[in-house]
């Protein structure tokens, strides 16, 4: 069973994603604390990180950097799911992510993209 | 002349009348003609000159009322006139008259009668001014008297002689005078004292005359001394009257041998003069007081004239008519004992010649008796002079035709010459400038300024170079002159004056001043602009700051809006997808509307943000070299499922690939937007979209054509307006997004390209985009 980590400060959105993906038979873990992401990914055997950019404390961009900087986590695909298209478009580093999706998103499209990334 | 005049009156044909009038007018003597009633009928120019009055004052008046007449003389004149018209001719007599200016003049008057058919019809009087002569005579007389007083008792012999010529008394001076003893001589007949019998007889006649006339007389004769030596003496005899009878003659005798000798010498010199007269190279004319030629020398033959021909004629005969007035004036001068000289025109058989003449009065015994005129042909010299005058005239013409005026000033700065051009520049005639200084035509302060400059330069005798000065014309107009001049230095090296040229540079100066003013204005404007610019910069900075704030605000707001929108959309979709259990058809339809509205709201928010970024220039473009065909194919691939779903078709005509510098994401957005619109505004026909790419000059032309509902002409021009929604779009369930086209226009323009929309209502729409092949990276 594939494991997806949702890094998101909005509990409503986290819950919605959980419902959408778990219905498809995908295990969903979540956190709103950016600083714990690398550790979770490393320890829990995460197959995909769904990352929000705007978060209190450690930002999504920092999380992305941390993931890519860590040997254990750098190969884990990252799907950025954010309302801040401008952040994505103006950041060359973020552009290297595996997929960018804007908020709001289409549930079916999300399932489609996640399935693509976790194989 | 008098006889002639009366003769002419007698015959009086017009020609003669004319001749008479000419002579009458030109006559040196003042002539006045009075009719029998005593009224003045005519007077000539000379009369006018002599009296100082005008003809108006004289002609038409009774002679006794003439303003020239001295009052106490009137009766005498009236008496004289009465005797005259009775035919009694009076000898010339002296008289006095009053000039208009009040001066009393002495004159000599000769009177003639004018007769017609042997009947007296008028009187003509000839007046001659003898004031000068009179004065000389008086002076001479008084000096003679003085001399007499001095010498009496020394050299003069005083004696008395009876009316019969017997010596009654003789002073002792006779002893020294002639060696006679006085006592022995008394009682002797005077005959023995005369060297010649002729003179003795004349003396006897004189004694007789004095006895009758009772008037003083004198005689000069050759006196015989006791030793028989003759010498000249002058005897003045004065009658001694007793009881109305001359009883004896009181006489004074004086030795005039010296005087006589000089007279002899005079005669000799007259001989010499005569020789000179006849042999002189120049024409010498001797004329009498009426202007009649008495003698002329042979030199006149050089003029082609004969001596005999001239003698007896008046001098006027010899001159051209134009020369008459001058000659007449000169003649009057000579009568007053003065010499004149000048130029005149001489009539000769060979044509008119210019001559220099010198007239001198011939004076005998203190009286003017005639005029000697020397005439020298100066025709050649005159020609040279004329040439000179011509060249001077040429200079004058040049100086007058020059735009500038030429001037000369003396040492004190006063104009001595100014060319005529000055009239056009300053409004003053040349003559008005003479004697004035250049500073007189300047405003006070300007005069002060220029005067200082001139004075400084003149002190060093330096040249005046380009001195600008403002002057006032006669009409008070301001004129700027550019003065240039050189000092005139005499032989001794001292400054005589300046000569130069003044140029009118008012227009230039005005233009210069206008330019200067404009320059000043511009400088001020520039300052203003700089200060405005600074303000603008500040404002801009502020705006930038505001824009950044706005952008940040919009970005944040957008995010804040999207976050709840995400929840709305996601949960709605979960219900719609019946994740939480089945829903009925109505519920599903309602949720579909909610979802679509959420999507529309999302699009609206993102477009608003984008347009705001383009407008504030915050939109960042990321250019890369891309094959436009590959880009369009990627977009079409995205749309394929949807297009197939509606039974549509997108056709890309592929001929070749075009490499362009583009922001791939943005250009994709453009294709997407256009295709999206085609889908959105499709007609009931199956949708067909054709995309063509072609190269036109330096552009790649992208043409996207659909067979949709089309846009009306009225709406097409509003397409790129923000928030514009075509009315057709309003009829759709889902509202159109005017912001979409605005954004793609911004994107194309950021690529330095163009976008055009052509449409026919009901037929379809064509969007034409041109992107430059060579495009600078931004």
mmCIF file of N, CA, C and O in Angstrom, chain B residues 677-732:
data_model
loop_
_atom_site.group_PDB
_atom_site.id
_atom_site.type_symbol
_atom_site.label_atom_id
_atom_site.label_comp_id
_atom_site.label_asym_id
_atom_site.label_seq_id
_atom_site.Cartn_x
_atom_site.Cartn_y
_atom_site.Cartn_z
ATOM 1 N N UNK B 677 -11.893 29.652 -25.485
ATOM 2 C CA UNK B 677 -12.965 30.524 -25.966
ATOM 3 C C UNK B 677 -13.709 29.886 -27.130
ATOM 4 O O UNK B 677 -14.930 30.004 -27.233
ATOM 5 N N UNK B 678 -12.951 29.266 -28.027
ATOM 6 C CA UNK B 678 -13.578 28.610 -29.187
ATOM 7 C C UNK B 678 -14.540 27.524 -28.724
ATOM 8 O O UNK B 678 -15.629 27.376 -29.288
ATOM 9 N N UNK B 679 -14.097 26.791 -27.709
ATOM 10 C CA UNK B 679 -14.962 25.725 -27.182
ATOM 11 C C UNK B 679 -16.189 26.356 -26.523
ATOM 12 O O UNK B 679 -17.325 25.950 -26.737
ATOM 13 N N UNK B 680 -15.883 27.381 -25.703
ATOM 14 C CA UNK B 680 -16.938 28.027 -24.933
ATOM 15 C C UNK B 680 -18.015 28.627 -25.849
ATOM 16 O O UNK B 680 -19.188 28.547 -25.579
ATOM 17 N N UNK B 681 -17.562 29.271 -26.945
ATOM 18 C CA UNK B 681 -18.498 29.979 -27.828
ATOM 19 C C UNK B 681 -18.686 29.214 -29.136
ATOM 20 O O UNK B 681 -18.727 29.818 -30.197
ATOM 21 N N UNK B 682 -18.768 27.876 -29.032
ATOM 22 C CA UNK B 682 -18.980 27.090 -30.246
ATOM 23 C C UNK B 682 -20.456 27.185 -30.660
ATOM 24 O O UNK B 682 -21.334 27.472 -29.840
ATOM 25 N N UNK B 683 -20.665 26.943 -31.953
ATOM 26 C CA UNK B 683 -22.057 26.953 -32.456
ATOM 27 C C UNK B 683 -22.627 25.541 -32.351
ATOM 28 O O UNK B 683 -21.999 24.660 -31.779
ATOM 29 N N UNK B 684 -23.804 25.373 -32.974
ATOM 30 C CA UNK B 684 -24.413 24.046 -32.910
ATOM 31 C C UNK B 684 -23.729 23.082 -33.870
ATOM 32 O O UNK B 684 -23.883 21.863 -33.768
ATOM 33 N N UNK B 685 -22.948 23.674 -34.806
ATOM 34 C CA UNK B 685 -22.193 22.819 -35.717
ATOM 35 C C UNK B 685 -21.081 22.134 -34.928
ATOM 36 O O UNK B 685 -20.654 22.652 -33.896
ATOM 37 N N UNK B 686 -20.602 21.013 -35.438
ATOM 38 C CA UNK B 686 -19.449 20.380 -34.767
ATOM 39 C C UNK B 686 -18.264 21.345 -34.783
ATOM 40 O O UNK B 686 -17.975 21.964 -35.814
ATOM 41 N N UNK B 687 -17.616 21.514 -33.674
ATOM 42 C CA UNK B 687 -16.523 22.501 -33.548
ATOM 43 C C UNK B 687 -15.326 22.108 -34.406
ATOM 44 O O UNK B 687 -14.899 20.961 -34.422
ATOM 45 N N UNK B 688 -14.818 23.132 -35.122
ATOM 46 C CA UNK B 688 -13.637 22.889 -35.940
ATOM 47 C C UNK B 688 -12.671 24.054 -35.714
ATOM 48 O O UNK B 688 -12.994 25.219 -35.938
ATOM 49 N N UNK B 689 -11.512 23.690 -35.245
ATOM 50 C CA UNK B 689 -10.496 24.720 -35.029
ATOM 51 C C UNK B 689 -9.305 24.414 -35.927
ATOM 52 O O UNK B 689 -8.803 23.295 -35.935
ATOM 53 N N UNK B 690 -8.900 25.457 -36.682
ATOM 54 C CA UNK B 690 -7.731 25.265 -37.567
ATOM 55 C C UNK B 690 -6.632 26.202 -37.100
ATOM 56 O O UNK B 690 -6.878 27.400 -36.891
ATOM 57 N N UNK B 691 -5.434 25.635 -36.954
ATOM 58 C CA UNK B 691 -4.309 26.493 -36.546
ATOM 59 C C UNK B 691 -3.233 26.435 -37.621
ATOM 60 O O UNK B 691 -2.798 25.352 -38.004
ATOM 61 N N UNK B 692 -2.861 27.655 -38.116
ATOM 62 C CA UNK B 692 -1.816 27.731 -39.152
ATOM 63 C C UNK B 692 -0.665 28.571 -38.640
ATOM 64 O O UNK B 692 -0.852 29.550 -37.916
ATOM 65 N N UNK B 693 0.530 28.209 -39.031
ATOM 66 C CA UNK B 693 1.716 28.991 -38.711
ATOM 67 C C UNK B 693 2.407 29.343 -40.002
ATOM 68 O O UNK B 693 2.602 28.478 -40.845
ATOM 69 N N UNK B 694 2.782 30.605 -40.185
ATOM 70 C CA UNK B 694 3.531 30.976 -41.398
ATOM 71 C C UNK B 694 4.492 32.121 -41.066
ATOM 72 O O UNK B 694 4.342 32.821 -40.050
ATOM 73 N N UNK B 695 5.484 32.273 -41.946
ATOM 74 C CA UNK B 695 6.488 33.319 -41.691
ATOM 75 C C UNK B 695 6.185 34.526 -42.573
ATOM 76 O O UNK B 695 6.037 34.400 -43.785
ATOM 77 N N UNK B 696 6.067 35.657 -41.949
ATOM 78 C CA UNK B 696 5.891 36.892 -42.726
ATOM 79 C C UNK B 696 6.968 37.864 -42.259
ATOM 80 O O UNK B 696 6.955 38.319 -41.104
ATOM 81 N N UNK B 697 7.907 38.107 -43.160
ATOM 82 C CA UNK B 697 9.060 38.969 -42.836
ATOM 83 C C UNK B 697 9.744 38.456 -41.566
ATOM 84 O O UNK B 697 10.208 37.322 -41.548
ATOM 85 N N UNK B 698 9.767 39.289 -40.528
ATOM 86 C CA UNK B 698 10.478 38.852 -39.321
ATOM 87 C C UNK B 698 9.538 38.287 -38.261
ATOM 88 O O UNK B 698 9.886 38.233 -37.100
ATOM 89 N N UNK B 699 8.349 37.970 -38.715
ATOM 90 C CA UNK B 699 7.370 37.472 -37.744
ATOM 91 C C UNK B 699 6.894 36.060 -38.105
ATOM 92 O O UNK B 699 6.932 35.667 -39.267
ATOM 93 N N UNK B 700 6.433 35.388 -37.068
ATOM 94 C CA UNK B 700 5.694 34.149 -37.314
ATOM 95 C C UNK B 700 4.238 34.477 -37.052
ATOM 96 O O UNK B 700 3.901 34.999 -35.986
ATOM 97 N N UNK B 701 3.429 34.206 -38.076
ATOM 98 C CA UNK B 701 2.008 34.524 -37.936
ATOM 99 C C UNK B 701 1.276 33.258 -37.492
ATOM 100 O O UNK B 701 1.395 32.203 -38.123
ATOM 101 N N UNK B 702 0.551 33.363 -36.382
ATOM 102 C CA UNK B 702 -0.241 32.249 -35.877
ATOM 103 C C UNK B 702 -1.705 32.591 -36.096
ATOM 104 O O UNK B 702 -2.159 33.645 -35.621
ATOM 105 N N UNK B 703 -2.390 31.713 -36.851
ATOM 106 C CA UNK B 703 -3.795 31.992 -37.132
ATOM 107 C C UNK B 703 -4.652 30.871 -36.534
ATOM 108 O O UNK B 703 -4.464 29.700 -36.862
ATOM 109 N N UNK B 704 -5.561 31.245 -35.636
ATOM 110 C CA UNK B 704 -6.440 30.256 -35.022
ATOM 111 C C UNK B 704 -7.873 30.591 -35.447
ATOM 112 O O UNK B 704 -8.386 31.653 -35.082
ATOM 113 N N UNK B 705 -8.436 29.689 -36.261
ATOM 114 C CA UNK B 705 -9.774 29.972 -36.792
ATOM 115 C C UNK B 705 -10.766 28.925 -36.296
ATOM 116 O O UNK B 705 -10.473 27.735 -36.322
ATOM 117 N N UNK B 706 -11.932 29.439 -35.841
ATOM 118 C CA UNK B 706 -12.972 28.476 -35.460
ATOM 119 C C UNK B 706 -14.241 28.718 -36.264
ATOM 120 O O UNK B 706 -14.313 29.683 -37.012
ATOM 121 N N UNK B 707 -15.215 27.839 -36.111
ATOM 122 C CA UNK B 707 -16.491 28.007 -36.816
ATOM 123 C C UNK B 707 -17.600 28.273 -35.802
ATOM 124 O O UNK B 707 -18.706 27.772 -35.912
ATOM 125 N N UNK B 708 -17.228 29.051 -34.766
ATOM 126 C CA UNK B 708 -18.149 29.328 -33.659
ATOM 127 C C UNK B 708 -19.212 30.355 -33.983
ATOM 128 O O UNK B 708 -19.454 30.689 -35.152
ATOM 129 N N UNK B 709 -19.791 30.892 -32.939
ATOM 130 C CA UNK B 709 -20.930 31.812 -33.117
ATOM 131 C C UNK B 709 -20.498 33.189 -33.635
ATOM 132 O O UNK B 709 -21.300 33.955 -34.146
ATOM 133 N N UNK B 710 -19.204 33.499 -33.487
ATOM 134 C CA UNK B 710 -18.707 34.781 -33.975
ATOM 135 C C UNK B 710 -19.059 35.937 -33.038
ATOM 136 O O UNK B 710 -19.794 35.785 -32.062
ATOM 137 N N UNK B 711 -18.485 37.095 -33.362
ATOM 138 C CA UNK B 711 -18.691 38.269 -32.513
ATOM 139 C C UNK B 711 -19.179 39.403 -33.406
ATOM 140 O O UNK B 711 -18.710 39.573 -34.528
ATOM 141 N N UNK B 712 -20.137 40.166 -32.901
ATOM 142 C CA UNK B 712 -20.643 41.278 -33.717
ATOM 143 C C UNK B 712 -19.590 42.377 -33.800
ATOM 144 O O UNK B 712 -18.718 42.499 -32.940
ATOM 145 N N UNK B 713 -19.723 43.163 -34.827
ATOM 146 C CA UNK B 713 -18.754 44.262 -35.045
ATOM 147 C C UNK B 713 -18.750 45.225 -33.868
ATOM 148 O O UNK B 713 -17.732 45.797 -33.512
ATOM 149 N N UNK B 714 -19.957 45.383 -33.310
ATOM 150 C CA UNK B 714 -20.095 46.339 -32.225
ATOM 151 C C UNK B 714 -19.286 45.879 -31.002
ATOM 152 O O UNK B 714 -18.716 46.691 -30.283
ATOM 153 N N UNK B 715 -19.250 44.601 -30.823
ATOM 154 C CA UNK B 715 -18.581 44.065 -29.642
ATOM 155 C C UNK B 715 -17.084 43.838 -29.831
ATOM 156 O O UNK B 715 -16.333 43.856 -28.870
ATOM 157 N N UNK B 716 -16.724 43.650 -31.078
ATOM 158 C CA UNK B 716 -15.341 43.229 -31.330
ATOM 159 C C UNK B 716 -14.326 44.250 -30.812
ATOM 160 O O UNK B 716 -13.270 43.893 -30.304
ATOM 161 N N UNK B 717 -14.723 45.512 -30.880
ATOM 162 C CA UNK B 717 -13.752 46.529 -30.461
ATOM 163 C C UNK B 717 -13.589 46.597 -28.934
ATOM 164 O O UNK B 717 -12.650 47.197 -28.439
ATOM 165 N N UNK B 718 -14.530 45.993 -28.250
ATOM 166 C CA UNK B 718 -14.433 46.014 -26.783
ATOM 167 C C UNK B 718 -13.755 44.788 -26.216
ATOM 168 O O UNK B 718 -13.592 44.683 -25.006
ATOM 169 N N UNK B 719 -13.361 43.886 -27.130
ATOM 170 C CA UNK B 719 -12.881 42.580 -26.667
ATOM 171 C C UNK B 719 -11.740 42.632 -25.668
ATOM 172 O O UNK B 719 -11.681 41.854 -24.736
ATOM 173 N N UNK B 720 -10.816 43.562 -25.932
ATOM 174 C CA UNK B 720 -9.627 43.576 -25.075
ATOM 175 C C UNK B 720 -9.813 44.425 -23.823
ATOM 176 O O UNK B 720 -8.890 44.591 -23.050
ATOM 177 N N UNK B 721 -11.032 44.983 -23.697
ATOM 178 C CA UNK B 721 -11.277 45.760 -22.487
ATOM 179 C C UNK B 721 -11.366 44.844 -21.272
ATOM 180 O O UNK B 721 -11.904 43.751 -21.336
ATOM 181 N N UNK B 722 -10.861 45.353 -20.191
ATOM 182 C CA UNK B 722 -10.931 44.596 -18.941
ATOM 183 C C UNK B 722 -12.393 44.349 -18.593
ATOM 184 O O UNK B 722 -13.227 45.225 -18.772
ATOM 185 N N UNK B 723 -12.654 43.271 -18.119
ATOM 186 C CA UNK B 723 -13.995 42.912 -17.616
ATOM 187 C C UNK B 723 -15.087 42.921 -18.666
ATOM 188 O O UNK B 723 -16.251 42.861 -18.369
ATOM 189 N N UNK B 724 -14.686 43.031 -19.948
ATOM 190 C CA UNK B 724 -15.711 43.069 -20.972
ATOM 191 C C UNK B 724 -16.256 41.669 -21.229
ATOM 192 O O UNK B 724 -15.507 40.717 -21.362
ATOM 193 N N UNK B 725 -17.510 41.591 -21.310
ATOM 194 C CA UNK B 725 -18.127 40.313 -21.654
ATOM 195 C C UNK B 725 -19.019 40.524 -22.852
ATOM 196 O O UNK B 725 -19.927 41.340 -22.823
ATOM 197 N N UNK B 726 -18.712 39.811 -23.865
ATOM 198 C CA UNK B 726 -19.546 39.931 -25.065
ATOM 199 C C UNK B 726 -20.966 39.510 -24.727
ATOM 200 O O UNK B 726 -21.174 38.625 -23.909
ATOM 201 N N UNK B 727 -21.895 40.191 -25.362
ATOM 202 C CA UNK B 727 -23.281 39.957 -24.949
ATOM 203 C C UNK B 727 -23.724 38.504 -25.170
ATOM 204 O O UNK B 727 -24.521 37.974 -24.417
ATOM 205 N N UNK B 728 -23.108 37.894 -26.200
ATOM 206 C CA UNK B 728 -23.459 36.493 -26.442
ATOM 207 C C UNK B 728 -23.069 35.635 -25.242
ATOM 208 O O UNK B 728 -23.768 34.724 -24.841
ATOM 209 N N UNK B 729 -21.900 36.000 -24.709
ATOM 210 C CA UNK B 729 -21.376 35.230 -23.600
ATOM 211 C C UNK B 729 -22.347 35.280 -22.413
ATOM 212 O O UNK B 729 -22.513 34.317 -21.683
ATOM 213 N N UNK B 730 -23.001 36.432 -22.285
ATOM 214 C CA UNK B 730 -23.925 36.602 -21.168
ATOM 215 C C UNK B 730 -25.091 35.601 -21.237
ATOM 216 O O UNK B 730 -25.675 35.248 -20.234
ATOM 217 N N UNK B 731 -25.386 35.228 -22.485
ATOM 218 C CA UNK B 731 -26.520 34.307 -22.643
ATOM 219 C C UNK B 731 -26.143 32.887 -22.239
ATOM 220 O O UNK B 731 -27.006 32.058 -21.977
ATOM 221 N N UNK B 732 -24.828 32.645 -22.209
ATOM 222 C CA UNK B 732 -24.368 31.314 -21.818
ATOM 223 C C UNK B 732 -24.632 31.099 -20.334
ATOM 224 O O UNK B 732 -24.725 32.060 -19.565
#
